[in-house]
PDB file of C-alpha atoms and ligand atoms in Angstrom:
ATOM      1  CA  HIS A   1       0.847  24.096  22.863  1.00 54.00           C
ATOM      2  CA  MET A   2       1.270  20.376  23.351  1.00 65.00           C
ATOM      3  CA  LEU A   3      -1.457  18.314  24.982  1.00 73.00           C
ATOM      4  CA  ASP A   4      -0.458  16.171  27.968  1.00 79.00           C
ATOM      5  CA  GLU A   5      -3.946  14.887  28.679  1.00 88.00           C
ATOM      6  CA  PRO A   6      -6.489  13.510  26.211  1.00 92.00           C
ATOM      7  CA  PRO A   7      -8.881  16.267  25.069  1.00 93.00           C
ATOM      8  CA  GLU A   8     -12.568  15.996  25.936  1.00 93.00           C
ATOM      9  CA  GLY A   9     -14.311  13.270  23.986  1.00 94.00           C
ATOM     10  CA  PHE A  10     -11.058  11.637  22.855  1.00 96.00           C
ATOM     11  CA  PRO A  11     -12.022   8.011  22.116  1.00 96.00           C
ATOM     12  CA  GLU A  12     -10.677   4.866  23.754  1.00 97.00           C
ATOM     13  CA  PRO A  13      -8.480   2.724  21.483  1.00 98.00           C
ATOM     14  CA  LEU A  14     -10.367   0.287  19.270  1.00 98.00           C
ATOM     15  CA  ASN A  15     -10.253  -3.357  20.362  1.00 97.00           C
ATOM     16  CA  PRO A  16     -10.988  -6.760  18.801  1.00 97.00           C
ATOM     17  CA  THR A  17     -14.647  -6.492  19.815  1.00 97.00           C
ATOM     18  CA  ASN A  18     -15.474  -3.185  18.150  1.00 97.00           C
ATOM     19  CA  PHE A  19     -12.793  -2.960  15.430  1.00 97.00           C
ATOM     20  CA  LYS A  20     -14.812  -4.319  12.460  1.00 96.00           C
ATOM     21  CA  GLU A  21     -17.978  -2.489  13.414  1.00 97.00           C
ATOM     22  CA  GLU A  22     -16.144   0.809  13.747  1.00 97.00           C
ATOM     23  CA  LEU A  23     -14.451   0.293  10.379  1.00 96.00           C
ATOM     24  CA  SER A  24     -17.843  -0.161   8.718  1.00 94.00           C
ATOM     25  CA  LYS A  25     -18.693   3.471   9.486  1.00 95.00           C
ATOM     26  CA  GLY A  26     -16.308   5.023   6.950  1.00 95.00           C
ATOM     27  CA  LEU A  27     -12.611   5.609   6.371  1.00 97.00           C
ATOM     28  CA  HIS A  28     -10.228   5.410   9.341  1.00 98.00           C
ATOM     29  CA  ILE A  29      -6.653   6.458   9.888  1.00 98.00           C
ATOM     30  CA  ILE A  30      -5.420   4.195  12.654  1.00 98.00           C
ATOM     31  CA  ASP A  31      -2.367   4.553  14.869  1.00 98.00           C
ATOM     32  CA  PHE A  32      -1.249   1.052  15.905  1.00 98.00           C
ATOM     33  CA  TYR A  33       0.976   1.714  18.897  1.00 98.00           C
ATOM     34  CA  SER A  34       2.589   0.312  21.981  1.00 97.00           C
ATOM     35  CA  PRO A  35       2.436   2.402  25.153  1.00 95.00           C
ATOM     36  CA  TYR A  36       6.136   1.613  25.686  1.00 95.00           C
ATOM     37  CA  CYS A  37       7.729   2.572  22.380  1.00 95.00           C
ATOM     38  CA  PRO A  38       9.561   5.929  22.425  1.00 95.00           C
ATOM     39  CA  HIS A  39       8.349   7.015  18.971  1.00 95.00           C
ATOM     40  CA  CYS A  40       4.802   6.170  20.057  1.00 96.00           C
ATOM     41  CA  LYS A  41       5.113   8.343  23.162  1.00 95.00           C
ATOM     42  CA  HIS A  42       6.404  11.136  20.989  1.00 94.00           C
ATOM     43  CA  LEU A  43       3.459  10.733  18.630  1.00 96.00           C
ATOM     44  CA  ALA A  44       0.795  10.600  21.373  1.00 96.00           C
ATOM     45  CA  PRO A  45       0.367  14.381  21.929  1.00 96.00           C
ATOM     46  CA  VAL A  46       0.520  15.015  18.166  1.00 97.00           C
ATOM     47  CA  TRP A  47      -2.193  12.406  17.664  1.00 97.00           C
ATOM     48  CA  MET A  48      -4.444  13.946  20.334  1.00 97.00           C
ATOM     49  CA  GLU A  49      -4.069  17.413  18.827  1.00 97.00           C
ATOM     50  CA  THR A  50      -4.708  16.088  15.348  1.00 97.00           C
ATOM     51  CA  TRP A  51      -7.882  14.352  16.520  1.00 98.00           C
ATOM     52  CA  GLU A  52      -9.022  17.513  18.335  1.00 96.00           C
ATOM     53  CA  GLU A  53      -8.388  19.838  15.430  1.00 97.00           C
ATOM     54  CA  PHE A  54      -9.920  17.493  12.868  1.00 98.00           C
ATOM     55  CA  LYS A  55     -12.974  16.246  14.769  1.00 96.00           C
ATOM     56  CA  GLU A  56     -15.559  18.469  13.008  1.00 96.00           C
ATOM     57  CA  GLU A  57     -14.054  17.946   9.558  1.00 97.00           C
ATOM     58  CA  SER A  58     -13.912  14.249  10.359  1.00 97.00           C
ATOM     59  CA  LYS A  59     -17.714  14.085  10.226  1.00 95.00           C
ATOM     60  CA  THR A  60     -18.027  15.917   6.914  1.00 95.00           C
ATOM     61  CA  LEU A  61     -15.248  13.977   5.217  1.00 96.00           C
ATOM     62  CA  ASN A  62     -16.256  10.638   6.770  1.00 96.00           C
ATOM     63  CA  ILE A  63     -12.694   9.823   7.886  1.00 97.00           C
ATOM     64  CA  THR A  64     -11.750   9.294  11.526  1.00 98.00           C
ATOM     65  CA  PHE A  65      -8.485   9.234  13.460  1.00 98.00           C
ATOM     66  CA  SER A  66      -8.457   6.122  15.695  1.00 98.00           C
ATOM     67  CA  GLN A  67      -5.954   4.089  17.677  1.00 98.00           C
ATOM     68  CA  VAL A  68      -5.249   0.473  18.553  1.00 98.00           C
ATOM     69  CA  ASN A  69      -3.108  -0.380  21.568  1.00 98.00           C
ATOM     70  CA  CYS A  70      -1.117  -3.365  20.325  1.00 98.00           C
ATOM     71  CA  ILE A  71      -0.154  -4.506  23.822  1.00 97.00           C
ATOM     72  CA  GLU A  72      -3.777  -4.745  24.957  1.00 97.00           C
ATOM     73  CA  SER A  73      -4.968  -5.978  21.548  1.00 97.00           C
ATOM     74  CA  ALA A  74      -1.985  -8.069  20.512  1.00 97.00           C
ATOM     75  CA  ASP A  75      -4.035 -10.604  18.528  1.00 96.00           C
ATOM     76  CA  LEU A  76      -5.731  -7.887  16.529  1.00 97.00           C
ATOM     77  CA  CYS A  77      -2.364  -6.344  15.647  1.00 96.00           C
ATOM     78  CA  GLY A  78      -1.074  -9.798  14.732  1.00 93.00           C
ATOM     79  CA  ASP A  79      -4.057 -10.434  12.454  1.00 92.00           C
ATOM     80  CA  GLU A  80      -3.462  -7.073  10.798  1.00 92.00           C
ATOM     81  CA  ASN A  81       0.226  -7.890  10.208  1.00 87.00           C
ATOM     82  CA  ILE A  82       1.466  -4.894  12.171  1.00 90.00           C
ATOM     83  CA  GLU A  83       5.236  -5.118  11.911  1.00 84.00           C
ATOM     84  CA  TYR A  84       6.490  -2.057  13.800  1.00 89.00           C
ATOM     85  CA  PHE A  85       5.278   0.694  16.130  1.00 94.00           C
ATOM     86  CA  PRO A  86       3.836   3.121  15.604  1.00 96.00           C
ATOM     87  CA  GLU A  87       2.320   2.090  12.298  1.00 95.00           C
ATOM     88  CA  ILE A  88      -0.241   4.513  10.912  1.00 97.00           C
ATOM     89  CA  ARG A  89      -2.610   3.009   8.374  1.00 96.00           C
ATOM     90  CA  LEU A  90      -5.622   3.901   6.285  1.00 96.00           C
ATOM     91  CA  TYR A  91      -8.573   1.469   6.411  1.00 96.00           C
ATOM     92  CA  ASN A  92     -11.897   1.306   4.619  1.00 94.00           C
ATOM     93  CA  PRO A  93     -14.795  -0.951   5.692  1.00 93.00           C
ATOM     94  CA  SER A  94     -13.182  -3.913   3.901  1.00 88.00           C
ATOM     95  CA  GLY A  95      -9.787  -3.463   5.522  1.00 90.00           C
ATOM     96  CA  TYR A  96      -6.289  -2.141   5.015  1.00 90.00           C
ATOM     97  CA  ILE A  97      -5.577   0.247   2.143  1.00 91.00           C
ATOM     98  CA  LYS A  98      -2.202   1.877   2.729  1.00 90.00           C
ATOM     99  CA  SER A  99       0.228   3.135   5.324  1.00 90.00           C
ATOM    100  CA  PHE A 100       1.116   6.695   6.171  1.00 93.00           C
ATOM    101  CA  THR A 101       4.897   6.761   6.013  1.00 88.00           C
ATOM    102  CA  GLU A 102       5.750  10.479   5.877  1.00 89.00           C
ATOM    103  CA  THR A 103       8.127  11.782   8.501  1.00 89.00           C
ATOM    104  CA  PRO A 104       8.165  13.785  10.621  1.00 93.00           C
ATOM    105  CA  ARG A 105       4.625  12.868  11.655  1.00 95.00           C
ATOM    106  CA  THR A 106       3.009  16.224  12.280  1.00 97.00           C
ATOM    107  CA  LYS A 107      -0.545  17.368  12.803  1.00 97.00           C
ATOM    108  CA  GLU A 108      -0.355  19.187   9.468  1.00 97.00           C
ATOM    109  CA  SER A 109       0.885  16.180   7.515  1.00 97.00           C
ATOM    110  CA  LEU A 110      -1.680  13.874   9.131  1.00 98.00           C
ATOM    111  CA  ILE A 111      -4.550  16.229   8.376  1.00 98.00           C
ATOM    112  CA  ALA A 112      -3.335  16.726   4.800  1.00 97.00           C
ATOM    113  CA  PHE A 113      -3.270  12.933   4.420  1.00 97.00           C
ATOM    114  CA  ALA A 114      -6.830  12.636   5.795  1.00 98.00           C
ATOM    115  CA  ARG A 115      -8.143  15.289   3.406  1.00 97.00           C
ATOM    116  CA  ARG A 116      -6.395  13.777   0.404  1.00 95.00           C
ATOM    117  CA  GLU A 117      -7.495  10.213   1.087  1.00 95.00           C
ATOM    118  CA  SER A 118     -11.084  11.178   1.820  1.00 95.00           C
ATOM    119  CA  MET A 119     -11.274  12.595  -1.729  1.00 92.00           C
ATOM    120  CA  ASP A 120      -9.907   9.492  -3.474  1.00 89.00           C
ATOM    121  CA  PRO A 121     -12.882   7.556  -4.885  1.00 85.00           C
ATOM    122  CA  ASN A 122     -10.864   4.310  -4.980  1.00 85.00           C
ATOM    123  CA  ASN A 123     -10.795   4.278  -1.193  1.00 90.00           C
ATOM    124  CA  LEU A 124     -14.520   3.692  -0.822  1.00 86.00           C
ATOM    125  CA  ASP A 125     -14.930   1.523  -3.886  1.00 83.00           C
ATOM    126  CA  THR A 126     -16.149  -1.647  -2.206  1.00 77.00           C
ATOM    127  CA  ASP A 127     -16.706  -3.309  -5.591  1.00 80.00           C
ATOM    128  CA  LEU A 128     -12.978  -3.063  -5.930  1.00 81.00           C
ATOM    129  CA  ASP A 129     -12.409  -4.686  -2.560  1.00 79.00           C
ATOM    130  CA  SER A 130     -14.427  -7.741  -3.510  1.00 83.00           C
ATOM    131  CA  ALA A 131     -12.920  -7.871  -7.020  1.00 90.00           C
ATOM    132  CA  LYS A 132      -9.895  -9.963  -7.873  1.00 94.00           C
ATOM    133  CA  SER A 133      -6.617  -8.951  -9.417  1.00 96.00           C
ATOM    134  CA  GLU A 134      -6.209  -9.766 -13.127  1.00 96.00           C
ATOM    135  CA  SER A 135      -2.455 -10.094 -12.766  1.00 98.00           C
ATOM    136  CA  GLN A 136      -0.967 -13.435 -13.842  1.00 98.00           C
ATOM    137  CA  TYR A 137       1.663 -15.238 -11.832  1.00 98.00           C
ATOM    138  CA  LEU A 138       4.846 -15.380 -13.925  1.00 98.00           C
ATOM    139  CA  GLU A 139       7.583 -17.930 -13.343  1.00 97.00           C
ATOM    140  CA  GLY A 140      11.037 -16.889 -14.491  1.00 97.00           C
ATOM    141  CA  PHE A 141      10.506 -18.996 -17.598  1.00 97.00           C
ATOM    142  CA  ASP A 142       7.269 -17.157 -18.442  1.00 97.00           C
ATOM    143  CA  PHE A 143       8.989 -13.799 -18.108  1.00 97.00           C
ATOM    144  CA  LEU A 144      11.890 -14.892 -20.326  1.00 97.00           C
ATOM    145  CA  GLU A 145       9.352 -15.957 -22.963  1.00 96.00           C
ATOM    146  CA  LEU A 146       7.847 -12.484 -22.843  1.00 96.00           C
ATOM    147  CA  ILE A 147      11.160 -10.747 -23.414  1.00 96.00           C
ATOM    148  CA  ALA A 148      12.000 -13.273 -26.126  1.00 95.00           C
ATOM    149  CA  GLY A 149       9.067 -11.777 -28.033  1.00 93.00           C
ATOM    150  CA  LYS A 150       6.700 -14.726 -27.687  1.00 94.00           C
ATOM    151  CA  ALA A 151       3.794 -12.686 -26.359  1.00 92.00           C
ATOM    152  CA  THR A 152       1.083 -11.291 -28.614  1.00 93.00           C
ATOM    153  CA  ARG A 153      -0.020  -8.641 -26.155  1.00 96.00           C
ATOM    154  CA  PRO A 154       1.920  -6.091 -24.118  1.00 97.00           C
ATOM    155  CA  HIS A 155       2.538  -7.061 -20.491  1.00 98.00           C
ATOM    156  CA  LEU A 156       2.976  -4.691 -17.612  1.00 98.00           C
ATOM    157  CA  VAL A 157       4.954  -6.666 -15.038  1.00 98.00           C
ATOM    158  CA  SER A 158       5.561  -5.961 -11.353  1.00 98.00           C
ATOM    159  CA  PHE A 159       8.489  -7.322  -9.322  1.00 98.00           C
ATOM    160  CA  TRP A 160       8.227  -8.160  -5.613  1.00 98.00           C
ATOM    161  CA  PRO A 161      10.607  -9.011  -2.755  1.00 97.00           C
ATOM    162  CA  THR A 162       9.104 -12.421  -1.988  1.00 97.00           C
ATOM    163  CA  LYS A 163       8.975 -16.012  -3.170  1.00 97.00           C
ATOM    164  CA  ASP A 164       5.424 -16.657  -2.016  1.00 96.00           C
ATOM    165  CA  MET A 165       3.100 -14.466  -4.053  1.00 97.00           C
ATOM    166  CA  LYS A 166       1.088 -16.699  -6.384  1.00 97.00           C
ATOM    167  CA  ASN A 167      -1.909 -14.404  -6.611  1.00 97.00           C
ATOM    168  CA  SER A 168      -1.140 -10.714  -6.327  1.00 96.00           C
ATOM    169  CA  ASP A 169      -4.012 -10.368  -3.812  1.00 93.00           C
ATOM    170  CA  ASP A 170      -2.446 -12.923  -1.446  1.00 92.00           C
ATOM    171  CA  SER A 171      -2.135 -11.773   2.129  1.00 87.00           C
ATOM    172  CA  LEU A 172       1.591 -12.064   2.841  1.00 89.00           C
ATOM    173  CA  GLU A 173       4.339 -10.693   4.976  1.00 87.00           C
ATOM    174  CA  PHE A 174       6.916  -8.696   3.076  1.00 91.00           C
ATOM    175  CA  LYS A 175      10.250  -8.046   4.721  1.00 90.00           C
ATOM    176  CA  ASN A 176      11.661  -4.524   4.679  1.00 91.00           C
ATOM    177  CA  CYS A 177       9.017  -3.298   2.277  1.00 92.00           C
ATOM    178  CA  ASP A 178       6.593  -0.872   3.885  1.00 85.00           C
ATOM    179  CA  LYS A 179       5.054  -0.111   0.502  1.00 90.00           C
ATOM    180  CA  CYS A 180       4.366  -3.679  -0.590  1.00 94.00           C
ATOM    181  CA  HIS A 181       0.958  -4.139   1.047  1.00 90.00           C
ATOM    182  CA  GLU A 182      -0.485  -0.911  -0.263  1.00 90.00           C
ATOM    183  CA  PHE A 183       0.903  -1.594  -3.714  1.00 95.00           C
ATOM    184  CA  GLN A 184      -1.001  -4.891  -3.842  1.00 95.00           C
ATOM    185  CA  ARG A 185      -4.227  -2.903  -3.916  1.00 92.00           C
ATOM    186  CA  THR A 186      -2.778  -0.424  -6.432  1.00 94.00           C
ATOM    187  CA  TRP A 187      -1.655  -3.329  -8.589  1.00 96.00           C
ATOM    188  CA  LYS A 188      -5.149  -4.815  -8.535  1.00 95.00           C
ATOM    189  CA  ILE A 189      -6.559  -1.490  -9.735  1.00 93.00           C
ATOM    190  CA  ILE A 190      -3.904  -1.277 -12.461  1.00 96.00           C
ATOM    191  CA  SER A 191      -4.550  -4.864 -13.592  1.00 97.00           C
ATOM    192  CA  ARG A 192      -8.282  -4.247 -13.890  1.00 94.00           C
ATOM    193  CA  GLN A 193      -7.899  -0.948 -15.705  1.00 92.00           C
ATOM    194  CA  LEU A 194      -5.398  -2.338 -18.212  1.00 96.00           C
ATOM    195  CA  ALA A 195      -7.474  -5.464 -18.865  1.00 94.00           C
ATOM    196  CA  VAL A 196      -9.947  -3.141 -20.580  1.00 90.00           C
ATOM    197  CA  ASP A 197      -7.165  -2.004 -22.988  1.00 90.00           C
ATOM    198  CA  ASP A 198      -6.029  -5.554 -23.733  1.00 91.00           C
ATOM    199  CA  ILE A 199      -2.805  -4.963 -21.864  1.00 97.00           C
ATOM    200  CA  ASN A 200      -1.915  -7.950 -19.692  1.00 98.00           C
ATOM    201  CA  THR A 201      -0.426  -7.691 -16.250  1.00 98.00           C
ATOM    202  CA  GLY A 202       1.801 -10.161 -14.466  1.00 98.00           C
ATOM    203  CA  HIS A 203       3.908 -10.399 -11.345  1.00 98.00           C
ATOM    204  CA  VAL A 204       7.325 -11.899 -10.665  1.00 98.00           C
ATOM    205  CA  ASN A 205       8.677 -13.073  -7.303  1.00 98.00           C
ATOM    206  CA  CYS A 206      12.240 -11.771  -7.175  1.00 98.00           C
ATOM    207  CA  GLU A 207      13.414 -14.118  -4.417  1.00 97.00           C
ATOM    208  CA  SER A 208      12.591 -17.064  -6.689  1.00 97.00           C
ATOM    209  CA  ASN A 209      14.151 -15.391  -9.735  1.00 97.00           C
ATOM    210  CA  PRO A 210      17.290 -13.649  -8.490  1.00 97.00           C
ATOM    211  CA  THR A 211      19.093 -13.585 -11.824  1.00 97.00           C
ATOM    212  CA  ILE A 212      16.242 -11.962 -13.701  1.00 97.00           C
ATOM    213  CA  CYS A 213      15.680  -9.332 -11.037  1.00 97.00           C
ATOM    214  CA  GLU A 214      19.379  -8.550 -10.680  1.00 97.00           C
ATOM    215  CA  GLU A 215      19.795  -8.173 -14.438  1.00 96.00           C
ATOM    216  CA  LEU A 216      16.897  -5.729 -14.498  1.00 96.00           C
ATOM    217  CA  GLY A 217      18.570  -3.670 -11.779  1.00 95.00           C
ATOM    218  CA  PHE A 218      16.096  -4.786  -9.113  1.00 96.00           C
ATOM    219  CA  GLY A 219      18.729  -6.545  -7.004  1.00 94.00           C
ATOM    220  CA  ASP A 220      17.412  -4.963  -3.811  1.00 94.00           C
ATOM    221  CA  LEU A 221      14.261  -7.103  -4.196  1.00 96.00           C
ATOM    222  CA  VAL A 222      16.306 -10.309  -4.180  1.00 96.00           C
ATOM    223  CA  LYS A 223      17.790 -10.014  -0.731  1.00 91.00           C
ATOM    224  CA  ILE A 224      17.901  -7.653   2.207  1.00 89.00           C
ATOM    225  CA  THR A 225      21.034  -5.563   2.165  1.00 83.00           C
ATOM    226  CA  ASN A 226      20.321  -3.064   4.922  1.00 82.00           C
ATOM    227  CA  HIS A 227      18.015  -2.670   7.892  1.00 80.00           C
ATOM    228  CA  ARG A 228      15.779  -0.091   6.258  1.00 81.00           C
ATOM    229  CA  ALA A 229      12.217  -0.888   5.225  1.00 78.00           C
ATOM    230  CA  ASP A 230      12.345   1.177   2.047  1.00 86.00           C
ATOM    231  CA  ARG A 231      12.257  -1.515  -0.608  1.00 93.00           C
ATOM    232  CA  GLU A 232       9.530  -0.903  -3.192  1.00 95.00           C
ATOM    233  CA  PRO A 233       7.938  -3.095  -5.851  1.00 97.00           C
ATOM    234  CA  LYS A 234       9.181  -2.265  -9.357  1.00 98.00           C
ATOM    235  CA  VAL A 235       7.283  -2.171 -12.646  1.00 98.00           C
ATOM    236  CA  ALA A 236       8.296  -2.632 -16.286  1.00 98.00           C
ATOM    237  CA  LEU A 237       6.467  -2.995 -19.599  1.00 98.00           C
ATOM    238  CA  VAL A 238       7.272  -5.691 -22.154  1.00 98.00           C
ATOM    239  CA  LEU A 239       6.101  -5.043 -25.711  1.00 97.00           C
ATOM    240  CA  PRO A 240       4.879  -7.966 -27.838  1.00 95.00           C
ATOM    241  CA  ASN A 241       6.264  -9.440 -31.057  1.00 90.00           C
ATOM    242  CA  LYS A 242       9.736  -7.924 -30.666  1.00 90.00           C
ATOM    243  CA  THR A 243      12.955  -9.564 -29.595  1.00 90.00           C
ATOM    244  CA  SER A 244      14.948  -6.459 -28.675  1.00 91.00           C
ATOM    245  CA  ASN A 245      14.309  -2.997 -27.272  1.00 93.00           C
ATOM    246  CA  ASN A 246      11.056  -4.348 -25.929  1.00 95.00           C
ATOM    247  CA  LEU A 247      11.526  -3.795 -22.204  1.00 96.00           C
ATOM    248  CA  PHE A 248      10.766  -0.432 -20.585  1.00 97.00           C
ATOM    249  CA  ASP A 249      11.185   0.303 -16.880  1.00 97.00           C
ATOM    250  CA  TYR A 250       8.530   2.491 -15.345  1.00 97.00           C
ATOM    251  CA  PRO A 251      10.492   5.752 -15.327  1.00 96.00           C
ATOM    252  CA  ASN A 252       8.785   7.656 -12.520  1.00 94.00           C
ATOM    253  CA  GLY A 253       9.301   6.915  -8.862  1.00 92.00           C
ATOM    254  CA  TYR A 254       7.099   4.611  -6.820  1.00 94.00           C
ATOM    255  CA  SER A 255       3.518   5.720  -6.326  1.00 93.00           C
ATOM    256  CA  ALA A 256       0.532   4.245  -4.498  1.00 89.00           C
ATOM    257  CA  LYS A 257      -1.687   5.685  -7.229  1.00 88.00           C
ATOM    258  CA  SER A 258      -2.523   3.680 -10.321  1.00 92.00           C
ATOM    259  CA  ASP A 259      -2.787   6.507 -12.885  1.00 91.00           C
ATOM    260  CA  GLY A 260       0.920   6.975 -13.648  1.00 95.00           C
ATOM    261  CA  TYR A 261       1.466   3.278 -14.319  1.00 97.00           C
ATOM    262  CA  VAL A 262      -1.667   2.949 -16.449  1.00 96.00           C
ATOM    263  CA  ASP A 263      -0.753   6.000 -18.567  1.00 96.00           C
ATOM    264  CA  PHE A 264       2.798   4.744 -18.969  1.00 98.00           C
ATOM    265  CA  ALA A 265       1.627   1.337 -20.228  1.00 97.00           C
ATOM    266  CA  ARG A 266      -0.907   2.783 -22.654  1.00 96.00           C
ATOM    267  CA  ARG A 267       1.414   5.485 -23.960  1.00 96.00           C
ATOM    268  CA  THR A 268       4.447   3.268 -24.400  1.00 96.00           C
ATOM    269  CA  PHE A 269       2.384   0.676 -26.235  1.00 95.00           C
ATOM    270  CA  THR A 270       0.637   3.216 -28.479  1.00 93.00           C
ATOM    271  CA  ASN A 271       3.923   4.920 -29.374  1.00 90.00           C
ATOM    272  CA  SER A 272       5.554   1.652 -30.383  1.00 86.00           C
TER     273      SER A 272
HETATM  274  C1  LIG B   1     -19.431   6.980   5.520  1.00 63.61           C
HETATM  275  O1  LIG B   1     -18.937   5.835   4.853  1.00 63.61           O
HETATM  276  C2  LIG B   1     -19.661   4.656   5.134  1.00 63.61           C
HETATM  277  C3  LIG B   1     -18.943   3.485   4.488  1.00 63.61           C
HETATM  278  O2  LIG B   1     -18.826   3.620   3.111  1.00 63.61           O
HETATM  279  C4  LIG B   1     -21.081   4.801   4.653  1.00 63.61           C
HETATM  280  O3  LIG B   1     -21.808   3.628   4.928  1.00 63.61           O
HETATM  281  C5  LIG B   1     -21.700   5.992   5.366  1.00 63.61           C
HETATM  282  O4  LIG B   1     -23.003   6.211   4.884  1.00 63.61           O
HETATM  283  C6  LIG B   1     -20.866   7.248   5.172  1.00 63.61           C
HETATM  284  N1  LIG B   1     -21.381   8.294   6.015  1.00 63.61           N
HETATM  285  C7  LIG B   1     -21.530   9.541   5.583  1.00 63.61           C
HETATM  286  C8  LIG B   1     -22.029  10.526   6.598  1.00 63.61           C
HETATM  287  O5  LIG B   1     -21.252   9.893   4.441  1.00 63.61           O
END
């Protein structure tokens, strides 16, 4: 059955006054919505049922389903860079981690997401939140030097649809790239893990380096060609001390998890 009315105990939306304090209590999956958007209205009963079904497990797993009404709390949604409604996001006490982008949005998929994320130790690693990315800002010239074989260490390089990202932790707006914000955190994890192996990381702004990105086949990061928000950062490894066959695209699809990228960099370097 579908709920029309909020179930007993269903919480009020979070607001600017209690948002930070509530976040400090654990992980939260937050539905940023407008009461007027059709997709939000469609989600509302699903959200209430999800909350109801999950409320006991919520306490054991320390992850809570919450909401923010972006019409009542417009400044809060602005500060959080909410770009569309409804946007469902995972937060830890330090802030945004990633978005939930699966469709259709069902009770089952939301609960599966909550269970999965509650088990990921990176999500409550507050040392990580205060740590900085090790990734170096690469101008087009720097990247061309790498592929010309001038580097002495391997470099795992990420490519982004922006011209403004000096530090890969910078808080920015990315156009038509739902995955970009979450991948900033992933990229920080990757950069810190690879630093231990003496593998450097760097990032390239594709809007400032259209030729490089187009030649690599990352033309979609240079300009917006459709209305969809499905652009994703790309990753490639450059091996040192070689002038040809030294560039390897990350062969698996996009992931918000660091492991695949870290393994790829280590393995490709070791095998060379
Ligand atoms: C839930 O997580 C928060 C934030 O990390 C922590 O302070 C709190 O002790 C946790 N609560 C439980 C019941 O595990």
